[in-house]
């Protein structure tokens, strides 16, 4: 039995000392048993490297494998897999029952994780719809709908947290206290403004008062409310940072240093599993647009290299002027938003006029955010940048416009005179922004996009219809709208706890509105959108919106003191937590005091530095592995050239002998 094991180990040895002096390799494949294989440059380099490995550590030269990896995933031939299985049986007899049981449990857990992951991916909504959208309009449009679905799942998770920690204890307290008050009738204005019945409902902050049923020092409604909101924000930070890091990793892997060349796209870009004629046409368009984009970028770089000094000076002055024009447009937009906020504080004579005045700031912000990004897109074309830089520059300007507009609106709300229930007033403003975002999407779908499509299809020969045409689905601007609405949800969740539920309903409806707009009213883009180039920018903007919401929450907590409404009516957030901490045992108090001290902060920073250092080291190791793989590809090409030379030499010899 031991002789057989040794023979098996020798068979799986990559290279031995005897193989260096032999022209026949130990591999079992028929191609490798030829004499010319030993003359290949890659084979000789491979032999020298492994001969050095055998000299230094003979134990590592034997065949090894990862037991957690299934045999079907190993890149070896069938005979090698059989030998590995035999070695596994031998090792199970020698390692003992405990290690054998532990390895089998690892394999079972891995397979269970794979099955659960597949089942969960199958439960995701709109799976087949997304495949259809990808087949007709490309990967970029699908990425928008995937991002929308991600935000929907995130808001549904917020709803579960708020229902368990905020809504349920308050409903239990109210049912135990038997607080029955006469509710006013529902008016159409209440739905758009959040007044009347909605103001005294679970939608807003004032509903969540401190009850008598759950009223302990460390278990009461204010603490549960604060715990739920902190959980929502903490979960948001984890999810957004994780998605941003993953997007950065993918963009780095698909960046310029790992971009595929034209020959790869021509000879290896086709998917042979495509059977439908329409899908084949879409695939051809995708490859053609990719080649066109690459050729345009190469043409742009050649044009940049041919620029003279005079053209460079003229272009620099033009870019300075256009950037000054962009700053003027941004300043005008911010001034217009500020004056609309001042005008909205005036009251008219009729309730319909009051409703229009209250919605004047959202209307102004939506109009500015709709018009200026298109102007920025046209301005970037005159700046003579590459296509990728034009897109990113337009996105950066649009990001600054949207976040600054929302920041001005929040600044005006924070510095306004607080009313009797300022928490509800702030929540109403976020509620109005959420409702207006939905109305804007509905109006854009049925009163802008569909009439334009109807005019093109009904009167195809009209000059106006030909000038309008069907529009393309602009992915960057639509993603920016999603990020802006999610930022509003994060800002207002503390003062409007059911705002994530309203946002979830809005996103679910928005999915079908955008699907109708894409399928019925849009045409596939002529230039395919590269999702990896700007996905990091999208998620970084989402992270900026989350940071803005956290800052706004901290400022508002210090702004609203005792005497307001809601769970912190007679106290403040800090007083509620300090009273609970004082009732805890001394060891727990000392632990909390240590966690909030500078010593713990220093230890936490040190741990973060160690973790980041480990990740940086792993990244360097991965880069070295990638470089080795690239060297292997170079050796493969040298093997091909060597074989071609040998073939031509043999052919010439045969011709000479004849």
XYZ file of C-alpha atoms in Angstrom:
658
model
C 0.000 0.000 0.000
C 2.835 2.408 0.838
C 4.578 1.616 -2.481
C 1.416 2.488 -4.307
C 1.119 5.761 -2.418
C 4.708 6.661 -3.243
C 4.164 5.891 -6.905
C 1.084 8.094 -6.868
C 2.995 10.919 -5.227
C 5.801 10.600 -7.769
C 3.242 10.631 -10.559
C 1.818 13.929 -9.348
C 5.203 15.544 -8.878
C 5.242 18.485 -11.233
C 8.888 18.135 -12.150
C 11.584 15.871 -10.726
C 15.338 15.824 -11.130
C 15.140 13.008 -13.678
C 12.711 14.939 -15.822
C 15.293 17.659 -16.390
C 17.451 15.277 -18.418
C 14.575 13.611 -20.233
C 12.656 14.776 -23.256
C 9.489 12.984 -22.163
C 7.267 14.670 -19.588
C 5.466 12.848 -16.808
C 2.098 14.229 -17.829
C -0.507 11.777 -18.977
C -1.825 13.838 -21.871
C -0.851 12.706 -25.322
C 0.220 16.133 -26.529
C 2.804 16.493 -23.780
C 4.426 13.131 -24.653
C 6.038 14.556 -27.786
C 9.723 15.421 -28.124
C 9.096 19.007 -29.195
C 7.356 19.739 -25.886
C 10.673 19.612 -24.054
C 12.118 22.210 -26.448
C 9.427 24.831 -25.802
C 10.627 27.988 -23.993
C 7.835 27.810 -21.410
C 8.583 24.109 -20.734
C 12.266 24.782 -20.172
C 11.525 27.724 -17.851
C 8.968 25.583 -16.039
C 11.520 22.801 -15.588
C 14.193 25.133 -14.221
C 11.799 26.778 -11.732
C 10.503 23.488 -10.360
C 13.952 21.934 -10.285
C 14.960 24.748 -7.922
C 11.816 24.096 -5.847
C 12.682 20.396 -5.551
C 16.221 21.256 -4.495
C 15.048 23.584 -1.747
C 12.027 21.666 -0.446
C 11.376 18.194 -1.785
C 8.242 17.794 0.335
C 6.481 20.630 -1.492
C 7.142 19.108 -4.913
C 4.568 16.389 -4.427
C 1.079 16.976 -5.687
C -1.077 18.941 -3.269
C -4.604 20.209 -3.326
C -7.035 22.148 -1.186
C -9.421 19.704 0.522
C -12.174 22.335 0.609
C -12.221 22.569 -3.201
C -14.391 19.918 -4.907
C -12.738 17.620 -7.399
C -14.870 18.801 -10.281
C -13.457 22.340 -9.818
C -9.805 21.240 -10.058
C -8.136 22.083 -13.413
C -6.659 18.573 -13.893
C -7.460 15.608 -16.098
C -9.739 12.720 -15.123
C -6.929 10.329 -14.206
C -5.433 12.931 -11.872
C -8.802 13.392 -10.149
C -9.015 9.619 -9.591
C -5.551 9.600 -8.054
C -6.462 12.517 -5.795
C -9.563 10.687 -4.621
C -7.450 7.636 -3.750
C -5.047 9.809 -1.797
C -7.978 11.354 0.064
C -9.133 7.897 1.149
C -5.611 7.075 2.334
C -5.380 10.303 4.298
C -8.756 9.726 5.950
C -7.467 6.428 7.295
C -4.293 8.035 8.641
C -5.572 11.327 10.079
C -8.157 9.872 12.432
C -11.901 10.124 12.914
C -11.955 13.675 14.315
C -10.092 15.344 11.417
C -12.012 13.271 8.892
C -15.332 14.355 10.444
C -14.211 17.999 10.540
C -13.279 17.980 6.845
C -16.559 16.356 5.885
C -18.427 19.010 7.872
C -16.519 21.749 6.053
C -17.515 20.250 2.736
C -21.133 19.961 3.868
C -21.235 23.583 5.046
C -19.710 24.779 1.792
C -22.274 22.917 -0.304
C -25.109 24.129 1.944
C -23.895 27.697 1.533
C -23.847 27.288 -2.246
C -27.392 25.885 -2.287
C -28.719 28.610 0.027
C -27.036 31.304 -2.082
C -28.572 29.875 -5.235
C -32.003 29.695 -3.593
C -31.776 33.299 -2.354
C -30.667 34.539 -5.767
C -33.679 32.768 -7.243
C -35.992 34.604 -4.820
C -34.848 38.043 -5.987
C -37.702 39.896 -7.735
C -37.829 40.754 -11.439
C -35.149 38.251 -12.393
C -36.564 37.354 -15.836
C -37.506 40.975 -16.505
C -33.929 42.057 -15.941
C -32.695 39.413 -18.393
C -35.058 40.755 -21.055
C -33.958 44.330 -20.426
C -30.306 43.281 -20.635
C -30.911 41.497 -23.938
C -32.633 44.483 -25.529
C -30.859 47.515 -24.055
C -27.510 46.277 -22.764
C -25.794 45.700 -19.458
C -25.815 49.376 -18.454
C -29.622 49.669 -18.390
C -29.810 46.418 -16.450
C -27.317 47.838 -13.931
C -29.713 50.723 -13.260
C -32.588 48.352 -12.472
C -30.310 46.182 -10.324
C -29.326 49.289 -8.372
C -33.011 50.167 -7.963
C -33.738 46.660 -6.671
C -30.825 46.964 -4.230
C -32.266 50.188 -2.796
C -35.697 48.554 -2.567
C -34.326 45.610 -0.569
C -32.407 48.034 1.648
C -35.566 50.028 2.428
C -37.525 46.844 3.128
C -34.833 45.862 5.621
C -35.221 49.278 7.243
C -38.953 48.651 7.502
C -38.347 45.398 9.397
C -35.982 47.120 11.860
C -38.332 50.072 12.441
C -41.367 47.819 12.813
C -39.632 45.725 15.469
C -37.939 48.452 17.500
C -40.080 51.574 16.968
C -43.590 50.898 15.715
C -44.543 47.778 17.703
C -43.623 49.117 21.209
C -45.475 52.364 20.513
C -48.611 50.548 19.362
C -48.474 48.343 22.466
C -48.144 51.402 24.718
C -51.023 53.186 23.021
C -53.294 50.156 23.257
C -52.474 49.754 26.965
C -53.047 53.451 27.693
C -56.321 53.471 25.716
C -55.698 56.839 24.177
C -58.686 57.435 21.961
C -58.918 60.815 20.292
C -61.193 61.989 17.562
C -59.360 61.992 14.243
C -60.087 64.674 11.643
C -61.279 63.794 8.170
C -58.790 63.085 5.395
C -58.314 65.830 2.804
C -56.505 65.578 -0.524
C -54.042 68.200 0.681
C -53.042 65.980 3.622
C -51.696 63.328 1.250
C -49.369 65.800 -0.458
C -48.366 67.865 2.588
C -48.614 65.362 5.453
C -51.016 67.361 7.596
C -54.316 66.480 9.231
C -54.764 62.771 9.796
C -51.242 61.907 8.661
C -49.709 64.315 11.162
C -51.124 62.306 14.065
C -50.428 58.921 12.470
C -47.389 56.602 12.779
C -45.883 58.357 9.755
C -44.397 61.216 11.790
C -42.331 61.761 14.916
C -45.059 63.020 17.262
C -46.906 59.691 17.246
C -44.127 57.861 19.097
C -44.676 59.064 22.660
C -43.401 57.474 25.834
C -45.930 54.995 27.216
C -46.500 53.365 30.587
C -46.371 49.681 29.612
C -42.749 49.637 28.429
C -41.271 52.244 30.761
C -38.086 51.084 32.462
C -34.839 52.928 32.862
C -33.048 50.825 30.232
C -36.089 49.606 28.313
C -38.465 52.328 27.193
C -39.832 53.845 24.036
C -37.170 56.597 23.618
C -34.319 54.125 23.941
C -35.941 51.661 21.538
C -36.598 54.504 19.087
C -32.964 55.631 19.277
C -31.688 52.056 18.977
C -33.782 51.461 15.857
C -32.573 54.646 14.134
C -28.929 53.968 15.010
C -29.326 50.425 13.647
C -30.704 51.804 10.383
C -27.817 54.258 9.939
C -25.163 51.756 11.027
C -26.509 49.126 8.623
C -26.565 51.723 5.857
C -22.906 52.605 6.445
C -21.877 48.930 6.343
C -23.845 48.139 3.183
C -22.838 51.268 1.263
C -19.142 51.026 2.180
C -19.072 47.346 1.258
C -20.705 48.002 -2.109
C -18.345 50.905 -2.782
C -15.277 48.787 -2.008
C -16.521 45.923 -4.195
C -17.225 48.348 -7.031
C -13.757 49.858 -6.704
C -12.207 46.378 -6.859
C -14.125 45.526 -10.019
C -13.297 48.853 -11.642
C -9.617 48.374 -10.793
C -9.625 44.895 -12.312
C -11.361 46.149 -15.460
C -9.318 49.346 -15.685
C -6.893 50.496 -18.310
C -4.060 48.224 -17.211
C -6.245 45.120 -17.759
C -8.278 46.270 -20.758
C -8.680 43.763 -23.550
C -7.306 44.581 -26.977
C -9.173 44.716 -30.246
C -8.109 41.239 -31.372
C -9.655 39.708 -28.253
C -12.965 41.490 -28.864
C -12.988 40.417 -32.505
C -12.043 36.748 -32.090
C -13.238 36.006 -28.528
C -16.117 38.421 -27.981
C -18.902 36.293 -29.428
C -21.202 34.228 -27.207
C -21.885 30.927 -28.995
C -24.812 30.117 -26.689
C -26.920 32.836 -28.365
C -29.678 31.229 -30.417
C -32.325 33.925 -30.865
C -31.889 36.156 -33.935
C -32.805 39.304 -32.004
C -30.314 38.461 -29.246
C -27.666 37.782 -31.892
C -28.343 41.180 -33.474
C -28.037 42.857 -30.071
C -24.756 41.033 -29.434
C -23.413 42.187 -32.791
C -24.410 45.768 -31.997
C -22.712 45.516 -28.613
C -19.418 44.291 -30.132
C -19.625 46.900 -32.892
C -20.246 49.711 -30.412
C -17.363 48.513 -28.220
C -15.002 48.532 -31.201
C -16.292 51.925 -32.283
C -15.707 53.338 -28.792
C -12.172 51.927 -28.648
C -11.354 53.301 -32.084
C -12.714 56.716 -31.107
C -10.551 56.729 -27.986
C -7.464 55.815 -30.006
C -8.319 58.519 -32.521
C -8.702 61.018 -29.682
C -5.272 60.143 -28.229
C -3.672 60.525 -31.658
C -5.347 63.927 -32.051
C -4.077 65.003 -28.624
C -0.522 64.071 -29.572
C -0.743 66.184 -32.748
C -1.839 69.356 -30.916
C 0.436 72.323 -31.267
C 1.278 74.827 -28.552
C -1.157 77.349 -30.018
C -4.015 74.854 -29.881
C -3.139 73.922 -26.296
C -3.226 77.585 -25.186
C -6.532 78.165 -26.966
C -8.018 75.017 -25.427
C -6.895 75.980 -21.913
C -8.551 79.419 -22.205
C -11.710 77.779 -23.561
C -11.839 75.321 -20.653
C -11.324 78.128 -18.121
C -14.183 80.099 -19.687
C -16.491 77.072 -19.741
C -15.725 76.240 -16.105
C -16.495 79.853 -15.180
C -19.778 79.512 -17.069
C -20.566 76.343 -15.109
C -19.887 78.159 -11.838
C -22.210 80.988 -12.903
C -24.959 78.494 -13.721
C -24.505 76.737 -10.370
C -24.592 80.039 -8.461
C -27.733 81.114 -10.319
C -29.389 77.792 -9.560
C -28.549 78.032 -5.863
C -29.861 81.602 -5.696
C -33.075 80.544 -7.428
C -33.566 77.715 -4.943
C -32.952 80.060 -2.005
C -35.509 82.634 -3.222
C -38.047 79.875 -3.853
C -37.591 78.751 -0.226
C -38.136 82.327 0.991
C -41.223 82.689 -1.206
C -42.671 79.371 -0.010
C -42.835 80.679 3.568
C -45.481 83.205 2.541
C -49.095 82.135 2.791
C -51.716 82.807 0.150
C -55.446 83.252 0.368
C -56.557 79.844 -0.899
C -55.486 76.377 0.184
C -54.615 75.382 -3.393
C -52.316 78.408 -3.628
C -50.771 77.467 -0.286
C -50.159 73.938 -1.598
C -48.392 75.317 -4.674
C -46.263 77.610 -2.526
C -45.281 74.742 -0.227
C -44.196 72.681 -3.235
C -42.342 75.595 -4.837
C -38.849 74.610 -3.506
C -39.162 70.952 -4.663
C -40.436 72.124 -8.059
C -37.537 74.558 -8.396
C -34.990 71.932 -7.354
C -36.445 69.373 -9.781
C -36.442 71.870 -12.657
C -32.859 72.931 -12.014
C -31.677 69.328 -11.575
C -33.410 68.363 -14.832
C -32.109 71.175 -17.066
C -28.559 71.853 -15.878
C -27.149 68.283 -16.289
C -27.996 68.420 -20.000
C -26.247 71.789 -20.247
C -23.242 70.317 -18.435
C -23.201 67.446 -20.928
C -23.104 69.858 -23.863
C -20.442 72.003 -22.190
C -18.175 68.978 -21.660
C -18.279 68.249 -25.405
C -16.709 71.658 -26.178
C -13.930 71.058 -23.622
C -12.460 68.405 -25.941
C -11.961 65.620 -23.399
C -12.198 61.891 -24.034
C -15.591 60.212 -23.795
C -14.912 58.713 -20.371
C -13.679 62.014 -18.937
C -16.682 63.824 -20.428
C -19.065 61.418 -18.710
C -17.276 61.561 -15.359
C -16.974 65.358 -15.481
C -20.686 65.699 -16.193
C -21.453 63.319 -13.346
C -19.243 65.236 -10.894
C -20.933 68.528 -11.767
C -24.380 66.952 -11.511
C -23.463 65.365 -8.176
C -22.358 68.724 -6.818
C -25.551 70.338 -8.127
C -27.920 67.803 -6.569
C -26.190 67.499 -3.204
C -25.636 71.247 -2.907
C -29.294 71.931 -3.770
C -30.422 69.509 -1.100
C -27.847 70.966 1.313
C -29.194 74.514 0.785
C -32.719 73.258 1.378
C -31.687 71.482 4.597
C -29.677 74.526 5.728
C -32.744 76.737 5.365
C -34.839 74.260 7.339
C -32.283 73.950 10.135
C -31.884 77.726 10.527
C -35.605 78.456 10.394
C -37.534 79.253 13.559
C -38.673 75.987 15.175
C -42.424 75.614 15.585
C -44.337 73.979 18.421
C -43.436 70.570 16.983
C -40.346 71.214 14.890
C -39.613 67.499 14.530
C -42.879 66.982 12.631
C -42.242 70.061 10.493
C -38.845 68.730 9.417
C -40.329 65.297 8.711
C -43.056 66.894 6.587
C -40.471 68.538 4.357
C -38.741 65.221 3.691
C -42.148 63.620 3.125
C -43.001 66.298 0.541
C -39.704 65.742 -1.268
C -40.369 61.985 -1.452
C -43.905 62.474 -2.765
C -42.738 65.043 -5.288
C -40.008 62.706 -6.577
C -42.693 60.118 -7.308
C -44.931 62.701 -9.010
C -41.986 63.867 -11.094
C -41.272 60.324 -12.347
C -44.959 59.752 -13.124
C -45.216 63.036 -15.028
C -41.999 62.349 -16.957
C -43.225 58.879 -18.016
C -46.787 59.677 -19.122
C -46.638 63.372 -20.051
C -43.165 63.687 -21.597
C -41.751 60.340 -22.766
C -44.947 58.646 -23.974
C -46.377 61.651 -25.947
C -43.004 62.017 -27.621
C -43.030 58.331 -28.622
C -46.654 58.547 -29.754
C -45.840 61.529 -31.958
C -42.903 59.699 -33.555
C -44.916 56.526 -34.206
C -48.124 58.297 -35.329
C -46.498 60.847 -37.640
C -43.177 59.329 -38.782
C -42.868 61.641 -41.784
C -43.311 64.842 -39.774
C -40.264 67.077 -39.461
C -41.011 67.703 -35.777
C -41.224 63.948 -35.116
C -37.961 63.343 -36.936
C -36.292 66.094 -34.925
C -37.555 64.707 -31.621
C -37.223 60.976 -32.213
C -37.246 58.380 -29.459
C -34.858 59.226 -26.665
C -32.182 57.016 -25.170
C -32.312 55.896 -21.554
C -29.715 58.078 -19.838
C -28.312 55.850 -17.124
C -26.121 58.320 -15.172
C -28.851 60.905 -14.612
C -31.426 58.288 -13.625
C -28.994 56.783 -11.112
C -28.378 60.252 -9.694
C -32.132 60.639 -9.151
C -32.172 57.359 -7.217
C -29.265 58.466 -5.047
C -30.905 61.833 -4.395
C -34.191 60.238 -3.297
C -32.385 57.740 -1.057
C -30.480 60.609 0.577
C -33.827 62.267 1.356
C -34.976 58.998 2.953
C -31.886 58.823 5.177
C -32.233 62.477 6.187
C -35.896 62.183 7.166
C -36.101 58.690 8.684
C -35.572 60.009 12.252
C -38.494 62.453 12.016
C -40.626 60.410 9.617
C -40.081 56.764 10.696
C -42.332 55.303 7.999
C -40.461 57.127 5.243
C -38.535 53.911 4.274
C -41.892 52.154 3.794
C -43.105 55.021 1.607
C -39.830 54.917 -0.317
C -40.166 51.143 -0.783
C -43.626 51.604 -2.309
C -42.298 54.424 -4.465
C -39.340 52.342 -5.686
C -41.590 49.383 -6.483
C -43.866 51.624 -8.540
C -40.853 53.366 -10.048
C -39.530 50.056 -11.334
C -42.616 49.508 -13.477
C -42.682 53.160 -14.571
C -39.056 52.975 -15.714
C -39.651 49.607 -17.327
C -42.532 51.110 -19.311
C -40.351 54.083 -20.250
C -37.432 51.903 -21.359
C -39.365 49.248 -23.273
C -42.037 51.467 -24.798
C -40.479 54.908 -25.146
C -36.704 54.441 -25.552
C -34.307 53.040 -28.115
C -31.024 51.185 -27.427
C -28.099 53.528 -26.959
C -25.685 53.980 -29.838
C -22.790 54.048 -27.381
C -22.976 51.345 -24.775
C -22.498 52.545 -21.223
C -19.545 51.003 -19.413
C -20.819 50.300 -15.916
C -17.379 49.662 -14.407
C -16.122 53.147 -15.299
C -18.649 55.074 -13.196
C -20.200 52.591 -10.750
C -17.677 53.611 -8.083
C -18.697 57.226 -8.592
C -22.365 56.307 -8.108
C -21.730 54.489 -4.846
C -19.345 57.180 -3.663
C -22.141 59.691 -4.205
C -24.429 57.412 -2.187
C -21.824 57.470 0.576
C -21.714 61.283 0.419
C -25.502 61.407 0.741
C -25.330 59.138 3.768
C -22.665 61.372 5.336
C -24.885 64.410 4.723
C -27.813 62.669 6.428
C -25.701 61.772 9.470
C -24.464 65.373 9.820
C -28.018 66.693 9.480
C -29.246 64.272 12.139
C -26.512 65.295 14.592
C -27.252 69.003 14.061
C -30.999 68.489 14.483
C -30.583 66.440 17.658
C -28.698 69.351 19.229
C -31.219 71.815 17.780
C -34.403 70.243 19.138
C -34.309 70.316 22.924
C -36.900 69.368 25.558
C -40.393 70.712 25.101
C -40.963 69.443 21.588
C -42.928 66.346 20.640
C -42.368 62.646 20.167
C -40.409 60.208 22.334
C -37.946 62.896 23.511
C -40.589 65.410 24.559
C -39.473 65.822 28.188
C -35.812 64.927 27.787
C -32.982 64.728 25.264
C -31.159 61.881 23.586
C -28.073 62.232 25.779
C -30.106 62.343 28.993
C -31.971 59.140 28.095
C -28.759 57.220 27.508
C -26.986 58.653 30.580
C -29.845 57.653 32.903
C -29.694 54.108 31.565
C -25.904 53.924 31.948
C -26.075 55.025 35.601
C -28.352 52.125 36.485
C -25.984 49.500 35.081
C -23.469 47.571 37.241
C -20.055 49.068 37.855
C -18.150 46.704 35.503
C -20.529 47.578 32.664
C -20.182 51.294 33.395
C -16.407 50.976 33.403
C -16.542 49.121 30.082
C -18.733 51.798 28.503
C -16.471 54.507 29.909
C -13.435 52.767 28.424
C -15.118 52.389 25.039
C -15.839 56.130 24.960
C -12.306 57.084 26.058
C -9.266 58.088 23.994
C -7.392 54.893 24.875
C -9.980 52.718 23.171
C -10.003 55.055 20.182
C -6.226 54.664 19.883
C -6.512 50.852 20.098
C -9.285 50.892 17.491
C -7.212 53.020 15.122
C -4.245 50.698 15.635
C -6.401 47.666 14.824
C -7.702 49.388 11.694
C -4.125 50.131 10.614
C -3.186 46.468 11.069
C -6.223 45.309 9.094
C -5.583 47.791 6.297
C -1.927 46.734 6.189
C -2.954 43.109 5.796
C -5.310 44.011 2.962
C -2.615 46.066 1.261
C -0.191 43.150 1.550
C -2.790 40.819 0.092
C -3.356 43.232 -2.767
C 0.359 43.349 -3.532
C 0.506 39.561 -3.512
C -2.434 39.437 -5.909
C -0.728 41.924 -8.200
C 2.383 39.772 -8.243
C 0.257 36.731 -9.085
C -1.366 38.670 -11.910
C 2.058 39.630 -13.235
C 3.118 35.982 -13.178
C -0.017 35.019 -15.099
C 0.735 37.703 -17.663
C 4.260 36.318 -17.995
C 2.742 32.897 -18.605
C 0.642 34.357 -21.406
C 3.791 35.868 -22.922
C 5.508 32.468 -22.735
C 2.531 30.882 -24.481
C 2.898 33.335 -27.335
C 6.632 32.583 -27.509
C 5.762 28.869 -27.674
C 3.516 29.522 -30.639
C 6.235 31.457 -32.432
C 8.719 28.686 -31.672
C 6.359 26.039 -33.063
C 5.785 28.086 -36.198
C 9.549 28.379 -36.740
C 10.037 24.649 -36.203
C 7.228 23.863 -38.605
C 8.659 26.156 -41.262
C 12.142 24.644 -40.792
C 10.821 21.088 -41.142
C 8.807 22.095 -44.212
C 11.872 23.600 -45.888
C 13.920 20.465 -45.135
C 11.243 18.276 -46.675
C 11.162 20.450 -49.760
C 14.947 20.278 -50.085
C 15.013 16.493 -49.797
C 12.483 16.234 -52.602
